[in-house]
mmCIF file of C-alpha atoms in Angstrom:
data_model
loop_
_atom_site.group_PDB
_atom_site.id
_atom_site.type_symbol
_atom_site.label_atom_id
_atom_site.label_comp_id
_atom_site.label_asym_id
_atom_site.label_seq_id
_atom_site.Cartn_x
_atom_site.Cartn_y
_atom_site.Cartn_z
ATOM 1 C CA MET A 153 124.273 123.909 -30.627
ATOM 2 C CA PHE A 154 127.015 126.443 -30.757
ATOM 3 C CA HIS A 155 126.361 128.989 -28.031
ATOM 4 C CA PRO A 156 127.990 132.358 -28.595
ATOM 5 C CA THR A 157 126.844 133.422 -25.094
ATOM 6 C CA ILE A 158 129.423 131.152 -23.481
ATOM 7 C CA TRP A 159 132.117 132.006 -26.007
ATOM 8 C CA CYS A 160 131.802 135.767 -25.590
ATOM 9 C CA ASP A 161 131.434 135.688 -21.835
ATOM 10 C CA SER A 162 133.948 138.002 -20.169
ATOM 11 C CA ASP A 163 133.675 136.395 -16.731
ATOM 12 C CA ASP A 164 136.326 135.421 -14.204
ATOM 13 C CA TYR A 165 137.688 132.336 -15.890
ATOM 14 C CA ARG A 166 139.292 134.604 -18.472
ATOM 15 C CA ALA A 167 140.669 136.940 -15.810
ATOM 16 C CA ASP A 168 144.272 135.936 -16.389
ATOM 17 C CA VAL A 169 143.811 136.116 -20.146
ATOM 18 C CA GLU A 170 143.368 139.385 -22.025
ATOM 19 C CA VAL A 171 139.798 140.653 -21.742
ATOM 20 C CA VAL A 172 137.638 139.916 -24.755
ATOM 21 C CA ASP A 173 135.351 142.700 -25.847
ATOM 22 C CA PRO A 174 131.906 141.044 -26.004
ATOM 23 C CA LYS A 175 130.674 143.323 -28.775
ATOM 24 C CA LYS A 176 133.494 142.439 -31.180
ATOM 25 C CA CYS A 177 133.109 138.815 -30.208
ATOM 26 C CA LEU A 178 129.350 138.786 -30.871
ATOM 27 C CA GLU A 179 129.840 140.602 -34.170
ATOM 28 C CA GLU A 180 132.174 137.784 -35.252
ATOM 29 C CA SER A 181 129.651 135.170 -34.195
ATOM 30 C CA CYS A 182 126.866 136.954 -36.065
ATOM 31 C CA LYS A 183 128.827 136.963 -39.323
ATOM 32 C CA PRO A 184 127.404 133.591 -40.496
ATOM 33 C CA LYS A 185 123.857 134.981 -40.144
ATOM 34 C CA CYS A 186 124.706 137.893 -42.425
ATOM 35 C CA VAL A 187 126.600 136.114 -45.166
ATOM 36 C CA LYS A 188 124.368 137.440 -47.962
ATOM 37 C CA PRO A 189 124.974 141.163 -47.357
ATOM 38 C CA LEU A 190 128.638 140.398 -46.666
ATOM 39 C CA LEU A 191 129.024 138.750 -50.069
ATOM 40 C CA GLU A 192 127.223 141.688 -51.705
ATOM 41 C CA TYR A 193 129.697 144.022 -49.998
ATOM 42 C CA GLN A 194 132.687 141.991 -51.100
ATOM 43 C CA ALA A 195 131.388 141.944 -54.663
ATOM 44 C CA CYS A 196 131.049 145.720 -54.500
ATOM 45 C CA VAL A 197 134.593 146.069 -53.172
ATOM 46 C CA LYS A 198 135.850 144.149 -56.210
ATOM 47 C CA ARG A 199 133.887 146.444 -58.525
ATOM 48 C CA VAL A 200 135.164 149.567 -56.787
ATOM 49 C CA GLN A 201 138.794 148.446 -56.800
ATOM 50 C CA GLY A 202 138.907 148.793 -60.559
ATOM 51 C CA ASP A 203 137.331 152.238 -60.482
ATOM 52 C CA GLU A 204 139.473 155.229 -61.451
ATOM 53 C CA SER A 205 136.861 157.978 -61.192
ATOM 54 C CA GLY A 206 136.880 158.032 -57.384
ATOM 55 C CA HIS A 207 133.086 158.404 -57.248
ATOM 56 C CA LYS A 208 132.156 154.769 -56.642
ATOM 57 C CA HIS A 209 131.776 153.571 -53.092
ATOM 58 C CA CYS A 210 130.165 150.727 -51.210
ATOM 59 C CA THR A 211 128.356 152.597 -48.447
ATOM 60 C CA GLY A 212 125.000 150.986 -49.308
ATOM 61 C CA GLN A 213 126.237 147.414 -49.082
ATOM 62 C CA TYR A 214 128.344 148.280 -46.024
ATOM 63 C CA PHE A 215 125.280 149.688 -44.258
ATOM 64 C CA ASP A 216 123.176 146.658 -45.217
ATOM 65 C CA TYR A 217 125.785 144.301 -43.762
ATOM 66 C CA TRP A 218 126.295 146.213 -40.534
ATOM 67 C CA GLN A 219 122.580 146.719 -40.060
ATOM 68 C CA CYS A 220 122.147 142.949 -40.247
ATOM 69 C CA VAL A 221 124.970 142.379 -37.750
ATOM 70 C CA ASP A 222 123.638 145.069 -35.399
ATOM 71 C CA LYS A 223 120.149 143.506 -35.425
ATOM 72 C CA CYS A 224 121.728 140.194 -34.476
ATOM 73 C CA VAL A 225 124.063 141.563 -31.796
ATOM 74 C CA GLY A 226 121.658 144.072 -30.219
ATOM 75 C CA PRO A 227 119.422 141.787 -28.127
ATOM 76 C CA LYS A 228 122.356 139.616 -27.004
ATOM 77 C CA LEU A 229 125.028 142.130 -26.072
ATOM 78 C CA PHE A 230 123.852 143.359 -22.693
ATOM 79 C CA ALA A 231 123.531 139.820 -21.373
ATOM 80 C CA GLU A 232 127.330 139.645 -21.634
ATOM 81 C CA LEU A 233 127.885 142.851 -19.680
ATOM 82 C CA LYS A 234 127.752 143.470 -15.959
ATOM 83 C CA TRP A 235 124.384 144.821 -14.790
ATOM 84 C CA MET B 627 112.145 164.922 -56.109
ATOM 85 C CA VAL B 628 108.386 165.389 -55.856
ATOM 86 C CA GLY B 629 108.699 168.582 -57.903
ATOM 87 C CA GLY B 630 110.690 166.657 -60.503
ATOM 88 C CA GLY B 631 107.965 164.022 -60.696
ATOM 89 C CA VAL B 632 105.231 166.628 -61.145
ATOM 90 C CA ILE B 633 107.161 168.418 -63.879
ATOM 91 C CA GLN B 634 107.644 165.096 -65.679
ATOM 92 C CA GLN B 635 103.899 164.487 -65.401
ATOM 93 C CA ILE B 636 103.036 167.881 -66.894
ATOM 94 C CA LEU B 637 105.544 167.391 -69.729
ATOM 95 C CA ARG B 638 104.156 163.964 -70.531
ATOM 96 C CA ARG B 639 100.596 165.314 -70.572
ATOM 97 C CA LYS B 640 101.666 168.068 -72.974
ATOM 98 C CA LEU B 641 103.563 165.585 -75.153
ATOM 99 C CA HIS B 642 100.741 163.067 -75.241
ATOM 100 C CA SER B 643 97.727 165.344 -75.785
ATOM 101 C CA PRO B 644 98.412 166.711 -79.341
ATOM 102 C CA SER B 645 99.559 163.341 -80.721
ATOM 103 C CA LEU B 646 96.570 161.510 -79.343
ATOM 104 C CA ALA B 647 93.992 164.230 -80.078
ATOM 105 C CA THR B 648 92.748 162.635 -83.343
ATOM 106 C CA PRO B 649 92.340 159.091 -82.066
ATOM 107 C CA VAL B 650 90.413 160.419 -79.065
ATOM 108 C CA ARG B 651 88.078 162.344 -81.383
ATOM 109 C CA SER B 652 87.536 159.326 -83.623
ATOM 110 C CA TRP B 653 86.859 157.205 -80.566
ATOM 111 C CA PHE B 654 84.405 159.803 -79.405
ATOM 112 C CA SER B 655 82.439 159.710 -82.682
ATOM 113 C CA SER B 656 82.324 155.940 -83.020
ATOM 114 C CA LYS B 657 82.059 154.585 -79.485
ATOM 115 C CA THR B 658 81.128 157.096 -76.840
ATOM 116 C CA ALA B 659 81.236 154.396 -74.196
ATOM 117 C CA HIS B 660 84.973 153.791 -74.779
ATOM 118 C CA VAL B 661 86.168 157.431 -74.708
ATOM 119 C CA ASP B 662 86.573 157.624 -70.980
ATOM 120 C CA THR B 663 88.441 154.343 -70.676
ATOM 121 C CA GLY B 664 90.713 155.233 -73.626
ATOM 122 C CA SER B 665 91.768 158.673 -72.388
ATOM 123 C CA SER B 666 91.966 157.457 -68.781
ATOM 124 C CA GLY B 667 94.111 154.551 -69.992
ATOM 125 C CA VAL B 668 96.492 157.017 -71.627
ATOM 126 C CA ARG B 669 96.440 159.164 -68.511
ATOM 127 C CA ALA B 670 97.138 156.116 -66.338
ATOM 128 C CA PHE B 671 100.112 155.222 -68.519
ATOM 129 C CA ALA B 672 101.417 158.782 -68.313
ATOM 130 C CA LEU B 673 101.054 158.797 -64.535
ATOM 131 C CA LEU B 674 102.740 155.414 -64.264
ATOM 132 C CA GLY B 675 105.618 156.663 -66.386
ATOM 133 C CA ALA B 676 105.912 159.783 -64.268
ATOM 134 C CA GLY B 677 105.785 157.709 -61.102
ATOM 135 C CA VAL B 678 108.476 155.335 -62.297
ATOM 136 C CA THR B 679 110.718 158.234 -63.322
ATOM 137 C CA GLY B 680 110.140 159.900 -59.971
ATOM 138 C CA LEU B 681 110.907 156.697 -58.095
ATOM 139 C CA LEU B 682 114.072 156.020 -60.083
ATOM 140 C CA SER B 683 115.412 159.508 -59.545
ATOM 141 C CA PHE B 684 114.453 159.237 -55.876
ATOM 142 C CA SER B 685 116.466 156.054 -55.487
ATOM 143 C CA THR B 686 119.684 157.611 -56.805
ATOM 144 C CA VAL B 687 119.313 160.438 -54.297
ATOM 145 C CA ALA B 688 118.506 157.969 -51.490
ATOM 146 C CA SER B 689 121.894 156.269 -51.777
ATOM 147 C CA ALA B 690 123.616 159.615 -51.201
ATOM 148 C CA ASP B 691 121.285 160.176 -48.238
ATOM 149 C CA GLU B 692 122.364 156.957 -46.532
ATOM 150 C CA ALA B 693 125.676 158.274 -45.289
ATOM 151 C CA GLU B 694 124.068 161.666 -44.687
ATOM 152 C CA HIS B 695 121.659 160.277 -42.113
ATOM 153 C CA GLY B 696 124.127 157.786 -40.705
ATOM 154 C CA LEU B 697 123.595 154.093 -40.144
ATOM 155 C CA ALA B 698 120.460 153.476 -38.078
ATOM 156 C CA CYS B 699 121.428 152.336 -34.593
ATOM 157 C CA PRO B 700 119.927 149.163 -33.134
ATOM 158 C CA ASP B 701 117.776 149.192 -29.994
ATOM 159 C CA TYR B 702 119.661 147.811 -27.018
ATOM 160 C CA PRO B 703 117.779 146.382 -24.011
ATOM 161 C CA TRP B 704 118.681 149.014 -21.425
ATOM 162 C CA PRO B 705 118.036 147.865 -17.858
ATOM 163 C CA HIS B 706 116.201 151.104 -17.103
ATOM 164 C CA ASP B 707 113.818 150.786 -20.052
ATOM 165 C CA GLY B 708 110.793 149.232 -18.353
ATOM 166 C CA ILE B 709 107.743 151.074 -17.085
ATOM 167 C CA LEU B 710 108.817 150.577 -13.478
ATOM 168 C CA SER B 711 112.566 150.037 -14.012
ATOM 169 C CA SER B 712 115.095 152.191 -12.198
ATOM 170 C CA TYR B 713 118.622 153.082 -13.211
ATOM 171 C CA ASP B 714 121.474 150.697 -12.508
ATOM 172 C CA HIS B 715 123.249 152.963 -10.017
ATOM 173 C CA ALA B 716 126.420 150.874 -9.969
ATOM 174 C CA SER B 717 126.535 151.436 -13.714
ATOM 175 C CA ILE B 718 126.047 155.192 -13.220
ATOM 176 C CA ARG B 719 128.975 155.224 -10.778
ATOM 177 C CA ARG B 720 131.230 153.379 -13.219
ATOM 178 C CA GLY B 721 129.985 155.595 -16.042
ATOM 179 C CA HIS B 722 130.945 158.712 -14.112
ATOM 180 C CA GLN B 723 134.413 157.254 -13.660
ATOM 181 C CA VAL B 724 134.663 156.689 -17.422
ATOM 182 C CA TYR B 725 133.458 160.229 -18.077
ATOM 183 C CA GLN B 726 135.960 161.702 -15.655
ATOM 184 C CA GLN B 727 138.938 159.760 -16.975
ATOM 185 C CA VAL B 728 138.161 159.543 -20.694
ATOM 186 C CA CYS B 729 135.702 162.237 -21.740
ATOM 187 C CA ALA B 730 136.144 165.165 -19.353
ATOM 188 C CA SER B 731 139.333 166.341 -21.054
ATOM 189 C CA CYS B 732 137.226 167.561 -24.000
ATOM 190 C CA HIS B 733 133.537 167.444 -23.040
ATOM 191 C CA SER B 734 131.965 169.684 -20.408
ATOM 192 C CA MET B 735 128.916 168.708 -18.351
ATOM 193 C CA SER B 736 128.155 172.166 -17.090
ATOM 194 C CA LEU B 737 124.621 171.473 -15.869
ATOM 195 C CA ILE B 738 125.639 168.809 -13.347
ATOM 196 C CA SER B 739 126.833 169.733 -9.854
ATOM 197 C CA TYR B 740 128.752 167.514 -7.432
ATOM 198 C CA ARG B 741 125.784 167.541 -5.100
ATOM 199 C CA ASP B 742 123.638 165.892 -7.814
ATOM 200 C CA LEU B 743 125.839 162.812 -7.547
ATOM 201 C CA VAL B 744 125.124 162.343 -3.839
ATOM 202 C CA GLY B 745 122.768 159.468 -3.254
ATOM 203 C CA VAL B 746 122.890 158.511 -6.932
ATOM 204 C CA ALA B 747 126.463 157.361 -7.523
ATOM 205 C CA TYR B 748 128.481 158.487 -4.498
ATOM 206 C CA THR B 749 128.069 159.108 -0.782
ATOM 207 C CA GLU B 750 128.231 162.669 0.477
ATOM 208 C CA GLU B 751 131.791 162.200 1.762
ATOM 209 C CA GLU B 752 132.960 160.720 -1.528
ATOM 210 C CA ALA B 753 131.360 163.532 -3.508
ATOM 211 C CA LYS B 754 132.862 166.173 -1.195
ATOM 212 C CA ALA B 755 136.307 164.609 -1.619
ATOM 213 C CA MET B 756 135.905 164.565 -5.409
ATOM 214 C CA ALA B 757 134.791 168.185 -5.466
ATOM 215 C CA ALA B 758 137.739 169.214 -3.272
ATOM 216 C CA GLU B 759 140.157 167.920 -5.911
ATOM 217 C CA ILE B 760 139.273 170.693 -8.336
ATOM 218 C CA GLU B 761 140.136 174.386 -8.180
ATOM 219 C CA VAL B 762 137.291 176.859 -8.646
ATOM 220 C CA VAL B 763 137.542 180.575 -9.350
ATOM 221 C CA ASP B 764 135.473 182.500 -6.841
ATOM 222 C CA GLY B 765 135.154 186.086 -5.739
ATOM 223 C CA PRO B 766 135.504 188.956 -5.672
ATOM 224 C CA ASN B 767 136.817 189.006 -2.093
ATOM 225 C CA ASP B 768 136.828 192.021 0.224
ATOM 226 C CA GLU B 769 139.814 193.428 -1.652
ATOM 227 C CA GLY B 770 137.962 193.116 -4.945
ATOM 228 C CA GLU B 771 140.123 190.309 -6.274
ATOM 229 C CA MET B 772 139.073 186.976 -7.719
ATOM 230 C CA PHE B 773 140.605 183.991 -5.939
ATOM 231 C CA THR B 774 140.738 180.231 -6.374
ATOM 232 C CA ARG B 775 139.525 177.777 -3.794
ATOM 233 C CA PRO B 776 138.985 173.985 -3.659
ATOM 234 C CA GLY B 777 135.612 172.848 -4.961
ATOM 235 C CA LYS B 778 132.492 172.296 -2.899
ATOM 236 C CA LEU B 779 129.392 170.149 -3.434
ATOM 237 C CA SER B 780 127.528 173.125 -4.842
ATOM 238 C CA ASP B 781 130.039 173.625 -7.657
ATOM 239 C CA ARG B 782 129.368 172.467 -11.187
ATOM 240 C CA LEU B 783 131.517 169.804 -12.837
ATOM 241 C CA PRO B 784 134.648 171.486 -14.220
ATOM 242 C CA GLN B 785 134.794 172.627 -17.837
ATOM 243 C CA PRO B 786 137.809 171.620 -19.927
ATOM 244 C CA TYR B 787 137.783 174.832 -22.008
ATOM 245 C CA ALA B 788 137.021 178.430 -21.087
ATOM 246 C CA ASN B 789 134.595 178.911 -23.982
ATOM 247 C CA GLU B 790 133.468 177.443 -27.315
ATOM 248 C CA SER B 791 136.181 179.202 -29.306
ATOM 249 C CA ALA B 792 138.888 177.719 -27.115
ATOM 250 C CA ALA B 793 137.276 174.289 -27.498
ATOM 251 C CA ARG B 794 137.133 174.600 -31.270
ATOM 252 C CA PHE B 795 140.713 175.839 -31.454
ATOM 253 C CA ALA B 796 141.958 172.864 -29.469
ATOM 254 C CA ASN B 797 139.980 170.363 -31.561
ATOM 255 C CA GLY B 798 140.632 171.370 -35.142
ATOM 256 C CA GLY B 799 137.545 173.550 -35.471
ATOM 257 C CA ALA B 800 135.122 170.989 -34.067
ATOM 258 C CA TYR B 801 133.245 171.661 -30.846
ATOM 259 C CA PRO B 802 132.938 168.736 -28.406
ATOM 260 C CA PRO B 803 129.340 169.198 -27.284
ATOM 261 C CA ASP B 804 128.306 169.531 -23.663
ATOM 262 C CA LEU B 805 127.082 166.137 -22.519
ATOM 263 C CA SER B 806 124.593 167.158 -19.814
ATOM 264 C CA LEU B 807 121.576 166.551 -22.072
ATOM 265 C CA ILE B 808 123.118 164.628 -24.946
ATOM 266 C CA THR B 809 120.889 161.553 -24.701
ATOM 267 C CA LYS B 810 117.840 163.799 -25.005
ATOM 268 C CA ALA B 811 119.457 166.008 -27.636
ATOM 269 C CA ARG B 812 119.956 163.253 -30.186
ATOM 270 C CA HIS B 813 117.294 161.109 -31.839
ATOM 271 C CA ASN B 814 117.136 157.746 -30.051
ATOM 272 C CA GLY B 815 119.873 159.243 -27.845
ATOM 273 C CA GLN B 816 120.881 156.336 -25.603
ATOM 274 C CA ASN B 817 121.180 153.818 -28.423
ATOM 275 C CA TYR B 818 122.809 156.378 -30.693
ATOM 276 C CA VAL B 819 125.520 157.360 -28.226
ATOM 277 C CA PHE B 820 126.300 153.725 -27.405
ATOM 278 C CA ALA B 821 126.421 152.745 -31.077
ATOM 279 C CA LEU B 822 128.594 155.765 -31.867
ATOM 280 C CA LEU B 823 131.119 155.158 -29.089
ATOM 281 C CA THR B 824 131.484 151.460 -29.875
ATOM 282 C CA GLY B 825 131.013 151.719 -33.621
ATOM 283 C CA TYR B 826 134.345 152.989 -34.918
ATOM 284 C CA ARG B 827 135.161 150.837 -37.937
ATOM 285 C CA ASP B 828 137.166 150.895 -41.136
ATOM 286 C CA PRO B 829 135.357 152.885 -43.821
ATOM 287 C CA PRO B 830 133.715 151.073 -46.739
ATOM 288 C CA ALA B 831 135.609 150.690 -50.004
ATOM 289 C CA GLY B 832 135.662 153.923 -51.947
ATOM 290 C CA ILE B 833 135.244 156.194 -48.940
ATOM 291 C CA SER B 834 138.259 158.139 -47.801
ATOM 292 C CA ILE B 835 138.207 160.395 -44.746
ATOM 293 C CA ARG B 836 140.443 163.421 -44.653
ATOM 294 C CA GLU B 837 143.268 163.806 -42.190
ATOM 295 C CA GLY B 838 141.974 164.883 -38.776
ATOM 296 C CA LEU B 839 138.592 163.152 -39.063
ATOM 297 C CA HIS B 840 137.630 159.554 -38.355
ATOM 298 C CA TYR B 841 135.081 157.233 -39.905
ATOM 299 C CA ASN B 842 132.015 156.331 -37.883
ATOM 300 C CA PRO B 843 129.004 154.940 -39.787
ATOM 301 C CA TYR B 844 126.526 156.092 -37.133
ATOM 302 C CA PHE B 845 127.624 159.713 -37.322
ATOM 303 C CA PRO B 846 125.625 161.693 -39.919
ATOM 304 C CA GLY B 847 127.935 162.074 -42.892
ATOM 305 C CA GLY B 848 130.322 159.414 -41.583
ATOM 306 C CA ALA B 849 133.269 161.677 -40.760
ATOM 307 C CA ILE B 850 133.520 162.566 -37.070
ATOM 308 C CA ALA B 851 136.193 164.700 -35.427
ATOM 309 C CA MET B 852 136.340 162.611 -32.247
ATOM 310 C CA PRO B 853 138.745 159.670 -32.381
ATOM 311 C CA LYS B 854 137.901 156.286 -30.875
ATOM 312 C CA MET B 855 138.117 156.899 -27.145
ATOM 313 C CA LEU B 856 136.857 153.659 -25.630
ATOM 314 C CA ASN B 857 139.526 150.994 -25.778
ATOM 315 C CA ASP B 858 139.639 147.821 -23.735
ATOM 316 C CA GLU B 859 140.971 148.449 -20.237
ATOM 317 C CA ALA B 860 141.376 152.195 -20.757
ATOM 318 C CA VAL B 861 139.890 152.559 -17.283
ATOM 319 C CA GLU B 862 140.365 150.414 -14.196
ATOM 320 C CA TYR B 863 137.022 150.116 -12.491
ATOM 321 C CA GLU B 864 136.923 150.513 -8.712
ATOM 322 C CA ASP B 865 134.609 147.531 -8.368
ATOM 323 C CA GLY B 866 136.782 145.254 -10.461
ATOM 324 C CA VAL B 867 134.373 144.811 -13.364
ATOM 325 C CA PRO B 868 136.371 144.086 -16.558
ATOM 326 C CA ALA B 869 136.497 147.332 -18.494
ATOM 327 C CA THR B 870 135.831 146.179 -22.032
ATOM 328 C CA GLU B 871 134.840 148.676 -24.682
ATOM 329 C CA ALA B 872 131.205 147.568 -24.589
ATOM 330 C CA GLN B 873 131.107 147.652 -20.784
ATOM 331 C CA MET B 874 132.504 151.188 -20.683
ATOM 332 C CA GLY B 875 130.083 152.246 -23.409
ATOM 333 C CA LYS B 876 127.109 150.894 -21.504
ATOM 334 C CA ASP B 877 128.220 152.452 -18.225
ATOM 335 C CA VAL B 878 128.962 155.861 -19.679
ATOM 336 C CA VAL B 879 125.612 155.918 -21.493
ATOM 337 C CA SER B 880 123.846 154.962 -18.259
ATOM 338 C CA PHE B 881 125.617 157.889 -16.614
ATOM 339 C CA LEU B 882 124.660 160.237 -19.459
ATOM 340 C CA SER B 883 121.047 159.031 -19.378
ATOM 341 C CA TRP B 884 120.915 159.790 -15.678
ATOM 342 C CA ALA B 885 122.518 163.189 -16.245
ATOM 343 C CA ALA B 886 119.916 164.103 -18.867
ATOM 344 C CA GLU B 887 116.954 162.622 -16.943
ATOM 345 C CA PRO B 888 117.745 162.505 -13.218
ATOM 346 C CA GLU B 889 114.031 162.625 -12.441
ATOM 347 C CA MET B 890 113.268 159.435 -14.364
ATOM 348 C CA GLU B 891 112.701 157.132 -11.396
ATOM 349 C CA GLU B 892 110.438 159.556 -9.576
ATOM 350 C CA ARG B 893 108.637 160.303 -12.829
ATOM 351 C CA LYS B 894 107.927 156.629 -13.493
ATOM 352 C CA LEU B 895 106.622 156.095 -9.962
ATOM 353 C CA MET B 896 104.430 159.177 -10.201
ATOM 354 C CA GLY B 897 103.236 158.166 -13.647
ATOM 355 C CA PHE B 898 102.295 154.675 -12.586
ATOM 356 C CA LYS B 899 100.497 155.935 -9.460
ATOM 357 C CA TRP B 900 98.556 158.700 -11.191
ATOM 358 C CA ILE B 901 97.610 156.714 -14.275
ATOM 359 C CA PHE B 902 96.210 154.045 -11.976
ATOM 360 C CA LEU B 903 94.287 156.558 -9.836
ATOM 361 C CA LEU B 904 92.997 158.473 -12.838
ATOM 362 C CA SER B 905 91.740 155.241 -14.406
ATOM 363 C CA LEU B 906 89.728 154.621 -11.262
ATOM 364 C CA ALA B 907 88.505 158.199 -11.416
ATOM 365 C CA LEU B 908 87.537 157.646 -15.056
ATOM 366 C CA LEU B 909 85.437 154.636 -14.119
ATOM 367 C CA GLN B 910 83.778 156.623 -11.356
ATOM 368 C CA ALA B 911 83.139 159.585 -13.652
ATOM 369 C CA ALA B 912 81.702 157.346 -16.375
ATOM 370 C CA TYR B 913 79.327 155.724 -13.879
ATOM 371 C CA TYR B 914 78.264 159.106 -12.474
ATOM 372 C CA ARG B 915 77.652 160.600 -15.931
ATOM 373 C CA ARG B 916 75.550 157.654 -16.993
ATOM 374 C CA LEU B 917 73.663 157.809 -13.726
ATOM 375 C CA LYS B 918 72.741 161.476 -14.214
ATOM 376 C CA TRP B 919 71.927 161.107 -17.880
ATOM 377 C CA SER B 920 69.808 158.024 -17.356
ATOM 378 C CA VAL B 921 66.840 160.293 -16.718
ATOM 379 C CA LEU B 922 67.054 161.760 -20.204
ATOM 380 C CA LYS B 923 68.288 158.621 -21.930
ATOM 381 C CA SER B 924 65.351 156.571 -20.709
ATOM 382 C CA ARG B 925 62.564 159.069 -21.446
ATOM 383 C CA LYS B 926 59.977 158.351 -24.112
ATOM 384 C CA LEU B 927 58.791 160.995 -26.552
ATOM 385 C CA VAL B 928 55.369 160.555 -28.089
ATOM 386 C CA LEU B 929 54.551 162.422 -31.273
ATOM 387 C CA ASP B 930 50.880 163.124 -31.407
ATOM 388 C CA VAL B 931 49.313 164.746 -34.434
ATOM 389 C CA VAL B 932 47.440 167.889 -33.517
ATOM 390 C CA ASN B 933 44.066 167.908 -35.144
#
């Protein structure tokens, strides 16, 4: 199966290439797990775009999405770092 | 919100009681058995209505509270988390380097001395050399004048600003807090600081941050004065570890955790040792107590009627 651990590894074989930040990389790989809150957020963005009052915002959906991503990334991140 | 719910409840009771007074009385005359269920049914409905109103109003306030409290940070598996786990001292050394090169221009760590670093992150010679790089005001000398001299091990880490007012003036009114105890001074400190440093993102739709502030979902309120400081390869580590944003975040938080709790390793060892010994002592004490009390616990009392 697709293994994000290998993909986001910042070990020597990438030394001549630009370093890849493992956190950003894992957040990308966790996106498929959090599609539902992401779609909710995008739907909210569409609703807010048409708003003229300036009071509408998507903080709730944004927090739901990022909380999902954080839960996914959290246990995996430190395995990619030097320790 | 609770007060609002209670007021609603009182209003509903007042509204319901006169209108339902007659049916209650008629119920009372015809079927006494049903009175209690009828009035309690009405009361239950009133309470349910009050509860629902309270809950609904609570939910509208909760969405405003979300940004106020900041996004909850996840729990990261810190290497020094276990009951007998020590700090990663290589990480502390790298973290000090990050602090010195990235953070020290704005944040003081006035409770840490150079000598504290000896044996933790640097050798004595290295720490002495680092201390000698800074200029410290000392005095007064024999002539009564203050003078500057190179730093010694006993000196504290240098402060970027003379006082809080100077710090605020240089940072648009915001005070960069002293970092000596920051991981103990914030709820879930280690995870919070890591999430904050690595969590700078674009704000959600509909949120605009004023000029001079930056969006960070983990910061209570969302608008933080500090810009994103950790960028890939901002620091070149001495030991050659790739300095990604996450790596620097982890190392600097390890350093800050050590700075706030330098006694952690000794504390864990002491804790483990004494909890073990006291458990043995507990077993011994329990046995001894039962031994002494056995005399009383095993006696027999005979009640004899006196004629």
